[in-house]
PDB file of N, CA and C in Angstrom:
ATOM      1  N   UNK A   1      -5.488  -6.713  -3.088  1.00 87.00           N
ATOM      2  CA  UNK A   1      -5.746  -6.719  -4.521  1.00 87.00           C
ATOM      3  C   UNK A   1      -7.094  -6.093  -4.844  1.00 87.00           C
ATOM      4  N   UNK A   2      -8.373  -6.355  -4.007  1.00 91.00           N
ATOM      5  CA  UNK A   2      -9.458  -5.908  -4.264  1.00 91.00           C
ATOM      6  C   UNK A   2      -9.248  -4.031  -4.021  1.00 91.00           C
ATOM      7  N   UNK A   3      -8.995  -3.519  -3.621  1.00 92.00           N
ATOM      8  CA  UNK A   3      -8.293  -2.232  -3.105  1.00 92.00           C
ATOM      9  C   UNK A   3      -8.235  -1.537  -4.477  1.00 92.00           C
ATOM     10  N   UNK A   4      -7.094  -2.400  -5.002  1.00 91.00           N
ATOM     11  CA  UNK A   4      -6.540  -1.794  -6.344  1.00 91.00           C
ATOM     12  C   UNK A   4      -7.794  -1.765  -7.263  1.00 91.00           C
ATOM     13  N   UNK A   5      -8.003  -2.845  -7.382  1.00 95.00           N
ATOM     14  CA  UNK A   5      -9.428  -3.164  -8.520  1.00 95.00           C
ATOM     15  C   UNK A   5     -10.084  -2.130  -7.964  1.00 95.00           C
ATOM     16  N   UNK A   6     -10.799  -1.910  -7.182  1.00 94.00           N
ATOM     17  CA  UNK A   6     -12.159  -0.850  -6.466  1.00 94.00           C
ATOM     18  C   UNK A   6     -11.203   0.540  -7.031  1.00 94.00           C
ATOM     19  N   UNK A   7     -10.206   0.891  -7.030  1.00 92.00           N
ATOM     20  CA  UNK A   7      -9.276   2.456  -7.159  1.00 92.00           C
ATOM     21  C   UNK A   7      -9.740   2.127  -8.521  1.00 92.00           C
ATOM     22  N   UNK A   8      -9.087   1.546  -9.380  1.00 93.00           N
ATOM     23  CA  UNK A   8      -9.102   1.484 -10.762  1.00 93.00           C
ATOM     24  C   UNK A   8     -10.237   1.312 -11.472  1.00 93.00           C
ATOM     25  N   UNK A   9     -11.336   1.004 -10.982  1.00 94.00           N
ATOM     26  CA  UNK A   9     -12.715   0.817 -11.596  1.00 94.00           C
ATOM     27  C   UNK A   9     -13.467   1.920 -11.508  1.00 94.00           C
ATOM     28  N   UNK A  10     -12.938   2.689 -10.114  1.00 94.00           N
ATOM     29  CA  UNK A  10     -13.662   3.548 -10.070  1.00 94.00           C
ATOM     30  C   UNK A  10     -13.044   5.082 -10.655  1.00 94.00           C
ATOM     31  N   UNK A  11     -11.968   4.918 -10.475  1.00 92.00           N
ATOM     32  CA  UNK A  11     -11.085   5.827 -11.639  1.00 92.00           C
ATOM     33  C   UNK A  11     -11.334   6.159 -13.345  1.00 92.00           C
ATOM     34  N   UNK A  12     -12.081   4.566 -13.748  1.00 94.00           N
ATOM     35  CA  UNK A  12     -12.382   4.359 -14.943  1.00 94.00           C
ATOM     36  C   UNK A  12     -13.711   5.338 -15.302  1.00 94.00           C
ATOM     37  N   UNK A  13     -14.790   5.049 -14.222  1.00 95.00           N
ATOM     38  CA  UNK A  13     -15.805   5.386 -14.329  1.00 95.00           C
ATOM     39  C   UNK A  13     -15.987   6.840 -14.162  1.00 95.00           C
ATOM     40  N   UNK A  14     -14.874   7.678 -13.096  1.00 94.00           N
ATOM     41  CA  UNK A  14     -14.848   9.042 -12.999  1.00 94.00           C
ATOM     42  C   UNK A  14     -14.550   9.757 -14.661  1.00 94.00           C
ATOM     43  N   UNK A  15     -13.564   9.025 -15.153  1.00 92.00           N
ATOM     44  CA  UNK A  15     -12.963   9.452 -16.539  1.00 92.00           C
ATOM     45  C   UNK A  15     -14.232   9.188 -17.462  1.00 92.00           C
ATOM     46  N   UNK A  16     -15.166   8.220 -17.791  1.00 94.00           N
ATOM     47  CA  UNK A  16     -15.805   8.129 -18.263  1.00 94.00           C
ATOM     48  C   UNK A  16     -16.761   9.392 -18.360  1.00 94.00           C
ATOM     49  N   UNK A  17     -17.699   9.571 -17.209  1.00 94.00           N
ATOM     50  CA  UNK A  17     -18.125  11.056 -16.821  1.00 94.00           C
ATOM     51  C   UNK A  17     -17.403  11.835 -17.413  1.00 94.00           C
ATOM     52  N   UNK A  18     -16.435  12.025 -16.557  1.00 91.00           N
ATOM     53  CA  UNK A  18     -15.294  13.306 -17.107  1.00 91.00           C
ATOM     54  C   UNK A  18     -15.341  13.822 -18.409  1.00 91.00           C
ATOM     55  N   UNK A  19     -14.774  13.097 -19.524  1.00 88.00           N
ATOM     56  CA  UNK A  19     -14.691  13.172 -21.020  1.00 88.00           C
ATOM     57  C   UNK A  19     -15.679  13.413 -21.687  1.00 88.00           C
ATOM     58  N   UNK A  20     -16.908  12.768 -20.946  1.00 88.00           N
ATOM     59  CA  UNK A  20     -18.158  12.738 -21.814  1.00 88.00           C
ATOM     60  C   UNK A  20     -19.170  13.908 -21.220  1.00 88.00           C
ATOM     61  N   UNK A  21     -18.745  15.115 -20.922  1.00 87.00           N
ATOM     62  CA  UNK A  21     -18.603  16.523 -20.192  1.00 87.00           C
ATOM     63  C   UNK A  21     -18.819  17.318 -21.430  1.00 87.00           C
ATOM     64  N   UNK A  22     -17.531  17.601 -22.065  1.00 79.00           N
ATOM     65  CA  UNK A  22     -17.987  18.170 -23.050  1.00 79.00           C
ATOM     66  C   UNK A  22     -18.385  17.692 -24.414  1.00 79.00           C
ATOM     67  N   UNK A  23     -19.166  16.393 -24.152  1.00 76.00           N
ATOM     68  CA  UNK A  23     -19.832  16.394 -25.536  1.00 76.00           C
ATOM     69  C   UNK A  23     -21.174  17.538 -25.389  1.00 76.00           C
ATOM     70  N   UNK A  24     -21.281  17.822 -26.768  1.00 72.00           N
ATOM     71  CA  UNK A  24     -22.768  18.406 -27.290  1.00 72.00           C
ATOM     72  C   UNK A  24     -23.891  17.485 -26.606  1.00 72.00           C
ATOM     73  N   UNK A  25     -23.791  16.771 -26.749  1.00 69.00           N
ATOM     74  CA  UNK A  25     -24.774  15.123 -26.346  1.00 69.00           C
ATOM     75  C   UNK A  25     -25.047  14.947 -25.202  1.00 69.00           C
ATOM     76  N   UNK A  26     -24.844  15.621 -24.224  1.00 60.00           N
ATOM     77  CA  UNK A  26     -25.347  16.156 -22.627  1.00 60.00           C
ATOM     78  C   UNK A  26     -26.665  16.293 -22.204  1.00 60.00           C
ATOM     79  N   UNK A  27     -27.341  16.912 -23.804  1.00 64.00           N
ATOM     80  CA  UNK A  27     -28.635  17.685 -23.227  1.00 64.00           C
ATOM     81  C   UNK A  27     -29.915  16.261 -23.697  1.00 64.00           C
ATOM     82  N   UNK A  28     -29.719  15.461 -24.429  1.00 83.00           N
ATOM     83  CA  UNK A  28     -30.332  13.943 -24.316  1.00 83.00           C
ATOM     84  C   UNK A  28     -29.707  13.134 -23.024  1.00 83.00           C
ATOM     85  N   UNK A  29     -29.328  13.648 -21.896  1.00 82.00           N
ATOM     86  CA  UNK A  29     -29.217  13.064 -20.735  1.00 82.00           C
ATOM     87  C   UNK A  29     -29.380  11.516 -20.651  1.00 82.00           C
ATOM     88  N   UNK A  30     -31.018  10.953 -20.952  1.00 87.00           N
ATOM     89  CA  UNK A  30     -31.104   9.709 -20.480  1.00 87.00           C
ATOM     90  C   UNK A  30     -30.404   8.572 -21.729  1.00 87.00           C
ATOM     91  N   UNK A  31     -29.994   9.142 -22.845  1.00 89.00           N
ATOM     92  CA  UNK A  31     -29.066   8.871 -23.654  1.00 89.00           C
ATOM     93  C   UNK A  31     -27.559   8.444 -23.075  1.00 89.00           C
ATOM     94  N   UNK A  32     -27.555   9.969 -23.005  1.00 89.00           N
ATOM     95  CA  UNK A  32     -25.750   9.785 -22.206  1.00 89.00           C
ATOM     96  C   UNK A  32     -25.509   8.909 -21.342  1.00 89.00           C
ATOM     97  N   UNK A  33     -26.780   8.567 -20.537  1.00 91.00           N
ATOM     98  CA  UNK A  33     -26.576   8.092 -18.695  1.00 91.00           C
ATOM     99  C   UNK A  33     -26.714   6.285 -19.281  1.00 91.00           C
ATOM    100  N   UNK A  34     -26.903   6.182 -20.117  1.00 92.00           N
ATOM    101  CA  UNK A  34     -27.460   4.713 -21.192  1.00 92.00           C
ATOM    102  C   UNK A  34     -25.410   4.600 -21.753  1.00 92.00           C
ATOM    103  N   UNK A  35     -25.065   5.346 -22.585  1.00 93.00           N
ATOM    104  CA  UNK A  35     -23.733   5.173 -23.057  1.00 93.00           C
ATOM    105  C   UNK A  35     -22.551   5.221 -21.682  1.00 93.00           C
ATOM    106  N   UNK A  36     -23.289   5.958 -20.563  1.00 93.00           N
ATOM    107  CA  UNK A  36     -21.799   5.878 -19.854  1.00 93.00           C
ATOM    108  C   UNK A  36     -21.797   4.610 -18.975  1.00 93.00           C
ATOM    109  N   UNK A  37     -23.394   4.195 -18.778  1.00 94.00           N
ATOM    110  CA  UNK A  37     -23.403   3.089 -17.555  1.00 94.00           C
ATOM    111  C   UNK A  37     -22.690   1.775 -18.614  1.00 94.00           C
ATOM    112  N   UNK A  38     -22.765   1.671 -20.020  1.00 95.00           N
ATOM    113  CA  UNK A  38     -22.428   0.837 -20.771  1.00 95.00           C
ATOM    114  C   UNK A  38     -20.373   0.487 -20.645  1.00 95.00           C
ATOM    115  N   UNK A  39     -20.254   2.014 -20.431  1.00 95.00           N
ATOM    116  CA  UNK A  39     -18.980   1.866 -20.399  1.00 95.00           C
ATOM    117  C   UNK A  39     -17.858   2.124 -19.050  1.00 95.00           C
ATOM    118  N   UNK A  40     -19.009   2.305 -17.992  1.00 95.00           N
ATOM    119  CA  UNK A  40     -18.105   1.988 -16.344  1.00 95.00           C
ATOM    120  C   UNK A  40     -18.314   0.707 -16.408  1.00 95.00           C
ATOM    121  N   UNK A  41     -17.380   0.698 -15.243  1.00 95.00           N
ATOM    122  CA  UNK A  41     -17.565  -0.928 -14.601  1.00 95.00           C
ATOM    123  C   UNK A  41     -18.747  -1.209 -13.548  1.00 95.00           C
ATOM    124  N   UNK A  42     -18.705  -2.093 -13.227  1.00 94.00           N
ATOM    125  CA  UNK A  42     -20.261  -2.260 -12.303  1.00 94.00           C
ATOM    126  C   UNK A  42     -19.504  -2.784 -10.695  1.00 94.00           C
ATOM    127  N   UNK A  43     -18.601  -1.907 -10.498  1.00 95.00           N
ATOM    128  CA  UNK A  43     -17.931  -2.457  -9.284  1.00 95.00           C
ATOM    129  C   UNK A  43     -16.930  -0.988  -8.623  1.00 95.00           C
ATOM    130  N   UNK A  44     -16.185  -1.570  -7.634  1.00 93.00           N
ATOM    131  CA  UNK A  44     -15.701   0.311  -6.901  1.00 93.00           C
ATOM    132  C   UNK A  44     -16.208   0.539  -6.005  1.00 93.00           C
ATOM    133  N   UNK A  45     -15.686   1.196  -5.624  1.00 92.00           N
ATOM    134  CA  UNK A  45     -16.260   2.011  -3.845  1.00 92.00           C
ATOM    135  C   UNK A  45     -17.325   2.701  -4.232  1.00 92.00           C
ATOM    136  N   UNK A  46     -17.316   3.684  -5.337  1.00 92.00           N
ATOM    137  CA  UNK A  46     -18.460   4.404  -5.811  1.00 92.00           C
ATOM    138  C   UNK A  46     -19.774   3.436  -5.763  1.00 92.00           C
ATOM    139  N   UNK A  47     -19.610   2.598  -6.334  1.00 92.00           N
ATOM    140  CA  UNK A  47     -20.819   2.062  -6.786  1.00 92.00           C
ATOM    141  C   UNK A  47     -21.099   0.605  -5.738  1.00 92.00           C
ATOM    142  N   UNK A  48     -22.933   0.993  -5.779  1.00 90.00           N
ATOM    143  CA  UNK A  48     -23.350   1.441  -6.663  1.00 90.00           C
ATOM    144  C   UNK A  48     -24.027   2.681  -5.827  1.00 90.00           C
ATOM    145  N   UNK A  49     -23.819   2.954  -4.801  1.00 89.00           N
ATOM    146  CA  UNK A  49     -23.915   4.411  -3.813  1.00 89.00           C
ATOM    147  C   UNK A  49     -24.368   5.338  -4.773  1.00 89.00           C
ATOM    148  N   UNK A  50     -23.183   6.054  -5.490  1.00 91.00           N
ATOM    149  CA  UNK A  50     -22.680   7.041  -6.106  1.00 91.00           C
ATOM    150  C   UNK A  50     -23.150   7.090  -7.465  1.00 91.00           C
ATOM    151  N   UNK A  51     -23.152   5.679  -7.939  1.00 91.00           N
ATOM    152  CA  UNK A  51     -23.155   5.741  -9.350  1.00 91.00           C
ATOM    153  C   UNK A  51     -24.476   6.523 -10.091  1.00 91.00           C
ATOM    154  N   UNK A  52     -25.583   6.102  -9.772  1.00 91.00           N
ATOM    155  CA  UNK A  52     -26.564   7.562 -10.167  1.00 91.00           C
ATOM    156  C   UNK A  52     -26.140   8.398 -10.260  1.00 91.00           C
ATOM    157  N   UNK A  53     -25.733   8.967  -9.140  1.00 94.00           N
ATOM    158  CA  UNK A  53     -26.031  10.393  -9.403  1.00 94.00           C
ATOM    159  C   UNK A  53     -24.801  11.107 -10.256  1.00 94.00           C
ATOM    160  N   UNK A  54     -23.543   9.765 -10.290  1.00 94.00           N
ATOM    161  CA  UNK A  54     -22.508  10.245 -10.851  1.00 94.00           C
ATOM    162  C   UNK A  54     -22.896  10.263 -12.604  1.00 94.00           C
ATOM    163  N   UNK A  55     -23.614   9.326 -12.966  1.00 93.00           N
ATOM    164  CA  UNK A  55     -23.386   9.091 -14.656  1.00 93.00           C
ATOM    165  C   UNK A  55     -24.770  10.194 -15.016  1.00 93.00           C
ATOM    166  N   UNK A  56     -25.375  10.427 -14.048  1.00 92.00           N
ATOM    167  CA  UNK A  56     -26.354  11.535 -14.767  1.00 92.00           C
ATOM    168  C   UNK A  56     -25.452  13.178 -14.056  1.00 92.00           C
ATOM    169  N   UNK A  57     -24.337  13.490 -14.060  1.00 92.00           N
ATOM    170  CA  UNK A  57     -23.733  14.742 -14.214  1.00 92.00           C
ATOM    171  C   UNK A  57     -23.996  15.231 -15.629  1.00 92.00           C
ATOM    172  N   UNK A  58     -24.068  16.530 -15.478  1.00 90.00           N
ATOM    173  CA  UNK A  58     -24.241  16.967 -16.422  1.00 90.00           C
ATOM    174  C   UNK A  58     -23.503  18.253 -16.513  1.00 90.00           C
ATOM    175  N   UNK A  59     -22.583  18.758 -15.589  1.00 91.00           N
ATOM    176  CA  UNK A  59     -21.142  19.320 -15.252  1.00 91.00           C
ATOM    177  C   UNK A  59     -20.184  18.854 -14.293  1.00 91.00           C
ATOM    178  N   UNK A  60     -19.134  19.699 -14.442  1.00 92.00           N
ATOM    179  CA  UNK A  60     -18.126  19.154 -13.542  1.00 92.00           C
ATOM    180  C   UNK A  60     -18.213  19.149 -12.145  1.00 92.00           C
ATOM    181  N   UNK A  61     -19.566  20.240 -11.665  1.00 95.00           N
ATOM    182  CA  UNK A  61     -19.935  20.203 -10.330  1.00 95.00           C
ATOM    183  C   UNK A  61     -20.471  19.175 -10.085  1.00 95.00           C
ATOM    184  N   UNK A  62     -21.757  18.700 -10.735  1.00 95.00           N
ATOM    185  CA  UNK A  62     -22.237  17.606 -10.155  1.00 95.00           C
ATOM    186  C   UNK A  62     -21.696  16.299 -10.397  1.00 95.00           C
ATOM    187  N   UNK A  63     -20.277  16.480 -11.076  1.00 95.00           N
ATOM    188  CA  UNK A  63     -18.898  14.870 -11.355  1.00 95.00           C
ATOM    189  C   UNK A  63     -18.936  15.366  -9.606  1.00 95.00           C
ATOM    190  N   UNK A  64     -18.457  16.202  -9.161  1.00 95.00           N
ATOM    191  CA  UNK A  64     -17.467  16.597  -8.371  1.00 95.00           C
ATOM    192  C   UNK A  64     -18.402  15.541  -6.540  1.00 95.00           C
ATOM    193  N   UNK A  65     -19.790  16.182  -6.866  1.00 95.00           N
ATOM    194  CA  UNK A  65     -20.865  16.322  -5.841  1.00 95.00           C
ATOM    195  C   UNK A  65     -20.724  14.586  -5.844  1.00 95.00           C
ATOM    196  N   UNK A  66     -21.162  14.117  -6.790  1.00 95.00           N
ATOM    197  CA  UNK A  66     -21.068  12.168  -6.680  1.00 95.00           C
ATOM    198  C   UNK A  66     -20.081  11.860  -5.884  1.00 95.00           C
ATOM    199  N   UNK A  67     -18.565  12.137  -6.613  1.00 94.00           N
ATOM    200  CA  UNK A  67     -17.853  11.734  -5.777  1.00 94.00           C
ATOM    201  C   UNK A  67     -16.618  12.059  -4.289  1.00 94.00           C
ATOM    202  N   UNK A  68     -17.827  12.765  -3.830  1.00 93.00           N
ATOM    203  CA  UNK A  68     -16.859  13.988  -2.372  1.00 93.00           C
ATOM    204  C   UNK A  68     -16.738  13.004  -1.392  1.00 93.00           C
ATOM    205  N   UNK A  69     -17.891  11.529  -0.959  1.00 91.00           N
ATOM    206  CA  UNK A  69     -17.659  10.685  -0.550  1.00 91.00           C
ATOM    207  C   UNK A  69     -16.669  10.278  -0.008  1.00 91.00           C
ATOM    208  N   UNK A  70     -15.643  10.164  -1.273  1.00 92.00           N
ATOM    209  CA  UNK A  70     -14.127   9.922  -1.173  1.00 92.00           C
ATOM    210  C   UNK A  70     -13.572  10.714  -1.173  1.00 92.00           C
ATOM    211  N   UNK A  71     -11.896  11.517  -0.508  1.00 92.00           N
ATOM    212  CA  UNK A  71     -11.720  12.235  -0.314  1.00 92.00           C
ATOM    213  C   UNK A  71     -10.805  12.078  -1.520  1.00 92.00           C
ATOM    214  N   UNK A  72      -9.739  10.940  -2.072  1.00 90.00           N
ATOM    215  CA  UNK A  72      -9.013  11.055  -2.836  1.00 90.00           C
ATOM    216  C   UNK A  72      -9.671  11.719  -4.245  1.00 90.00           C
ATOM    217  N   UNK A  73     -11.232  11.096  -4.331  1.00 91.00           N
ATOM    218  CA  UNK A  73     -11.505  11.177  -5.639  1.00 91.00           C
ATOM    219  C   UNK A  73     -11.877  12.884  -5.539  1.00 91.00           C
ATOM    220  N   UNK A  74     -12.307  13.265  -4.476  1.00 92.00           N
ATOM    221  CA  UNK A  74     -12.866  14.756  -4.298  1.00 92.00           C
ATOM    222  C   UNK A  74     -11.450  15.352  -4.921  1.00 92.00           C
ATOM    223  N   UNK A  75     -10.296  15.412  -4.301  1.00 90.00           N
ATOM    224  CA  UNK A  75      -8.765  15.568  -5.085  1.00 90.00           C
ATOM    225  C   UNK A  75      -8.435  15.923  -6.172  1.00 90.00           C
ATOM    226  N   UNK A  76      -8.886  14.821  -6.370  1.00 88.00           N
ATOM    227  CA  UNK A  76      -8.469  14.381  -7.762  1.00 88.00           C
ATOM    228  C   UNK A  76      -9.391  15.138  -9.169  1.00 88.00           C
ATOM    229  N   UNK A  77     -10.454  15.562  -8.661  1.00 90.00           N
ATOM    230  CA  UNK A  77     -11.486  16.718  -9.427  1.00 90.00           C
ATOM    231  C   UNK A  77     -10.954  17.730  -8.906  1.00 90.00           C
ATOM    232  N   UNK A  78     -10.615  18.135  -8.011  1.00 89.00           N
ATOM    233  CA  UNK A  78     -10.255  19.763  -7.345  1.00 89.00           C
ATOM    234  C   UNK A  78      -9.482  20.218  -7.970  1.00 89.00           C
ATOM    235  N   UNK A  79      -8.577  19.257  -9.096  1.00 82.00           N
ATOM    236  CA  UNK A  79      -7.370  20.201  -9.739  1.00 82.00           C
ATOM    237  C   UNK A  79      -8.109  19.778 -11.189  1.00 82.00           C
ATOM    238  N   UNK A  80      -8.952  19.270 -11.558  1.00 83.00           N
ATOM    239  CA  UNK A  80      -9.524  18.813 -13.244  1.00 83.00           C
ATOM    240  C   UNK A  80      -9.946  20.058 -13.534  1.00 83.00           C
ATOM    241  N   UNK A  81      -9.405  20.463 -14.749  1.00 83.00           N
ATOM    242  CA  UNK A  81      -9.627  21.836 -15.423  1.00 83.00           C
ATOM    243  C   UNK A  81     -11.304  21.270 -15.648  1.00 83.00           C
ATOM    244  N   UNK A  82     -12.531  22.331 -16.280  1.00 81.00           N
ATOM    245  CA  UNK A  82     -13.679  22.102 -16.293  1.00 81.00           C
ATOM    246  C   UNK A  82     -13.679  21.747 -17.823  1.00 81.00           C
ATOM    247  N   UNK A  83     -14.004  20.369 -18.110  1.00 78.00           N
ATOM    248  CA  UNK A  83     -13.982  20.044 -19.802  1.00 78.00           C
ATOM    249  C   UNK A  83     -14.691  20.942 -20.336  1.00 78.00           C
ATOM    250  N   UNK A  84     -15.786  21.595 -19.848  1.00 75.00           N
ATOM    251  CA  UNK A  84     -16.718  22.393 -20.959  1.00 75.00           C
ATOM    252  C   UNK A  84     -16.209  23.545 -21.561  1.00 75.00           C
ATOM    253  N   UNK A  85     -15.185  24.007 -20.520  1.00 73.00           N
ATOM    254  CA  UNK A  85     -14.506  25.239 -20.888  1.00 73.00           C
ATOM    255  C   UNK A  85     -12.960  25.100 -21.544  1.00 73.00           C
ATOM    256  N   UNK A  86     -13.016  25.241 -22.799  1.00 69.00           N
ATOM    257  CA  UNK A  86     -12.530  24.858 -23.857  1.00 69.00           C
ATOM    258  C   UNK A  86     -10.966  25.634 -23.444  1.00 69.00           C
ATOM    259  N   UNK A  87     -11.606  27.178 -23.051  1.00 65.00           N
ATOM    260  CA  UNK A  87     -10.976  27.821 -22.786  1.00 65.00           C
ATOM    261  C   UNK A  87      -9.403  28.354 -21.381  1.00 65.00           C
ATOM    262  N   UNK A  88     -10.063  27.165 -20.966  1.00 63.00           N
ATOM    263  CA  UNK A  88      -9.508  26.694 -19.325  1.00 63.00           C
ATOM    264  C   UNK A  88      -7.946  26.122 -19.728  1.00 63.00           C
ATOM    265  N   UNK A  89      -7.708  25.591 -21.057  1.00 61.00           N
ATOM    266  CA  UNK A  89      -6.907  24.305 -21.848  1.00 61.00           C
ATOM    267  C   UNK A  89      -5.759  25.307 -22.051  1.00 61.00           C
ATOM    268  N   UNK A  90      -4.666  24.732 -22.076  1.00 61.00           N
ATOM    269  CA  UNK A  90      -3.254  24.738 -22.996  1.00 61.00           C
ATOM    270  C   UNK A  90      -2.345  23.636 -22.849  1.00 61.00           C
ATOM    271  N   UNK A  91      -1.215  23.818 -23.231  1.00 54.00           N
ATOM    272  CA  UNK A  91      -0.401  22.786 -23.316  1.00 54.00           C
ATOM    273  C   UNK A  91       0.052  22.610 -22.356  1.00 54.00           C
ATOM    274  N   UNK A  92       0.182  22.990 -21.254  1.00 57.00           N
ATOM    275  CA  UNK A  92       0.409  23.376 -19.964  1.00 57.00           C
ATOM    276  C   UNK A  92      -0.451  23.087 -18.943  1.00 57.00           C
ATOM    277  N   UNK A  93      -1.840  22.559 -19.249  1.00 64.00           N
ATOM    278  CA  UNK A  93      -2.942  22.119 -18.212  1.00 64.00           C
ATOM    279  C   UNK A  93      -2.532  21.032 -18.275  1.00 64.00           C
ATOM    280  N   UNK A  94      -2.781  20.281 -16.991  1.00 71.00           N
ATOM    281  CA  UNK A  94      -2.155  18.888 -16.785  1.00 71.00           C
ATOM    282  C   UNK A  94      -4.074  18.186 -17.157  1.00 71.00           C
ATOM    283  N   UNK A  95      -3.872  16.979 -17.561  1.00 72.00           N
ATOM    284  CA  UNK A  95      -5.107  16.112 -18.196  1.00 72.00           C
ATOM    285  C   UNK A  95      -5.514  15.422 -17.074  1.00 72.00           C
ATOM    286  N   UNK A  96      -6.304  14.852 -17.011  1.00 70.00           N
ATOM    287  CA  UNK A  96      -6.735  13.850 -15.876  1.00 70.00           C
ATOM    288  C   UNK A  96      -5.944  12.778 -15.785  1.00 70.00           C
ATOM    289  N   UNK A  97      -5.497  12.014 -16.783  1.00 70.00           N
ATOM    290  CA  UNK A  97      -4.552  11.204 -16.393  1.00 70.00           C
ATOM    291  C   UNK A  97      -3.357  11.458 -15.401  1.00 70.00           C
ATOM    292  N   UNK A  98      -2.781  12.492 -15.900  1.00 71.00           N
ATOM    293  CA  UNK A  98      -1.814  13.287 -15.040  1.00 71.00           C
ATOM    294  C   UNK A  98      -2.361  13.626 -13.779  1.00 71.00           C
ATOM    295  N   UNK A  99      -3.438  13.678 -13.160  1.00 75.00           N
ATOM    296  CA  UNK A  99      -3.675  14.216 -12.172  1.00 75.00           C
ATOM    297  C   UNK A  99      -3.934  13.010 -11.606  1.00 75.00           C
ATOM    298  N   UNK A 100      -4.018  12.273 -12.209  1.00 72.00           N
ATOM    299  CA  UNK A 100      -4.778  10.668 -11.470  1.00 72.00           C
ATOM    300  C   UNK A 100      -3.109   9.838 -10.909  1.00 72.00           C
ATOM    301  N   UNK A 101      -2.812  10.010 -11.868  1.00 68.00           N
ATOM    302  CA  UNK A 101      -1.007   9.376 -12.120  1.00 68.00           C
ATOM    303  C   UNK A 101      -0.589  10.279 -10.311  1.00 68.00           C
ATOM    304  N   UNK A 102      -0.546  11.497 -10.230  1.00 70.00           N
ATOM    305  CA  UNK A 102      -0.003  12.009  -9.696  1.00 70.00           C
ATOM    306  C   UNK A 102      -0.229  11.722  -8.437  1.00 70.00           C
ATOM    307  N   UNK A 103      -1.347  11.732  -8.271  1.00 62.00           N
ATOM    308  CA  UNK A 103      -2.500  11.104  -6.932  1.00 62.00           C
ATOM    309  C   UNK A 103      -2.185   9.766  -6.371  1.00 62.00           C
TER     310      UNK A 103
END
């Protein structure tokens, strides 16, 4: 059971990062790193190892760099289109959920 909880917490917290990628609101950093630690969990394989360096990303490389640790989660970014690039998107890019689901 703890297994699941640690996957799912830390799944939460990758998405958290993730989404909050392409806000404008990136470049107040110690802002962002204040709103995302508010909204991971405080538990996971990531953390709290990882968790620095994960909630102060400030692209999808350095989401990616936090969590290579793990190989699933490394995965599971290797196919995440790059949020900043708006342009990367169609109806046809699979979302992170989908890639997480799939995983």
């Amino acid at each position: 059971m703890s297994e699941l909880i640690n996957f799912e917490a830390d799944l939460k917290a990758i998405q958290v990062v993730y989404n909050s990628l392409s806000s404008k609101d990136v470049s107040n950093i110690a802002r962002v790193v204040t709103i995302r630690k508010q909204l991971s969990p405080a538990l996971g394989l990531l953390y709290p190892d990882s968790e620095k360096q994960m909630l102060s990303a400030t692209n999808l490389d350095m989401l990616k760099e936090a969590v290579r640790i793990n190989s699933i989660y490394s995965n599971i970014l290797k196919e995440a289109p790059d949020p900043s690039k708006k342009e990367d998107f169609s109806v046809a890019t699979k979302t992170m959920d989908d890639i997480m689901y799939d995983e």
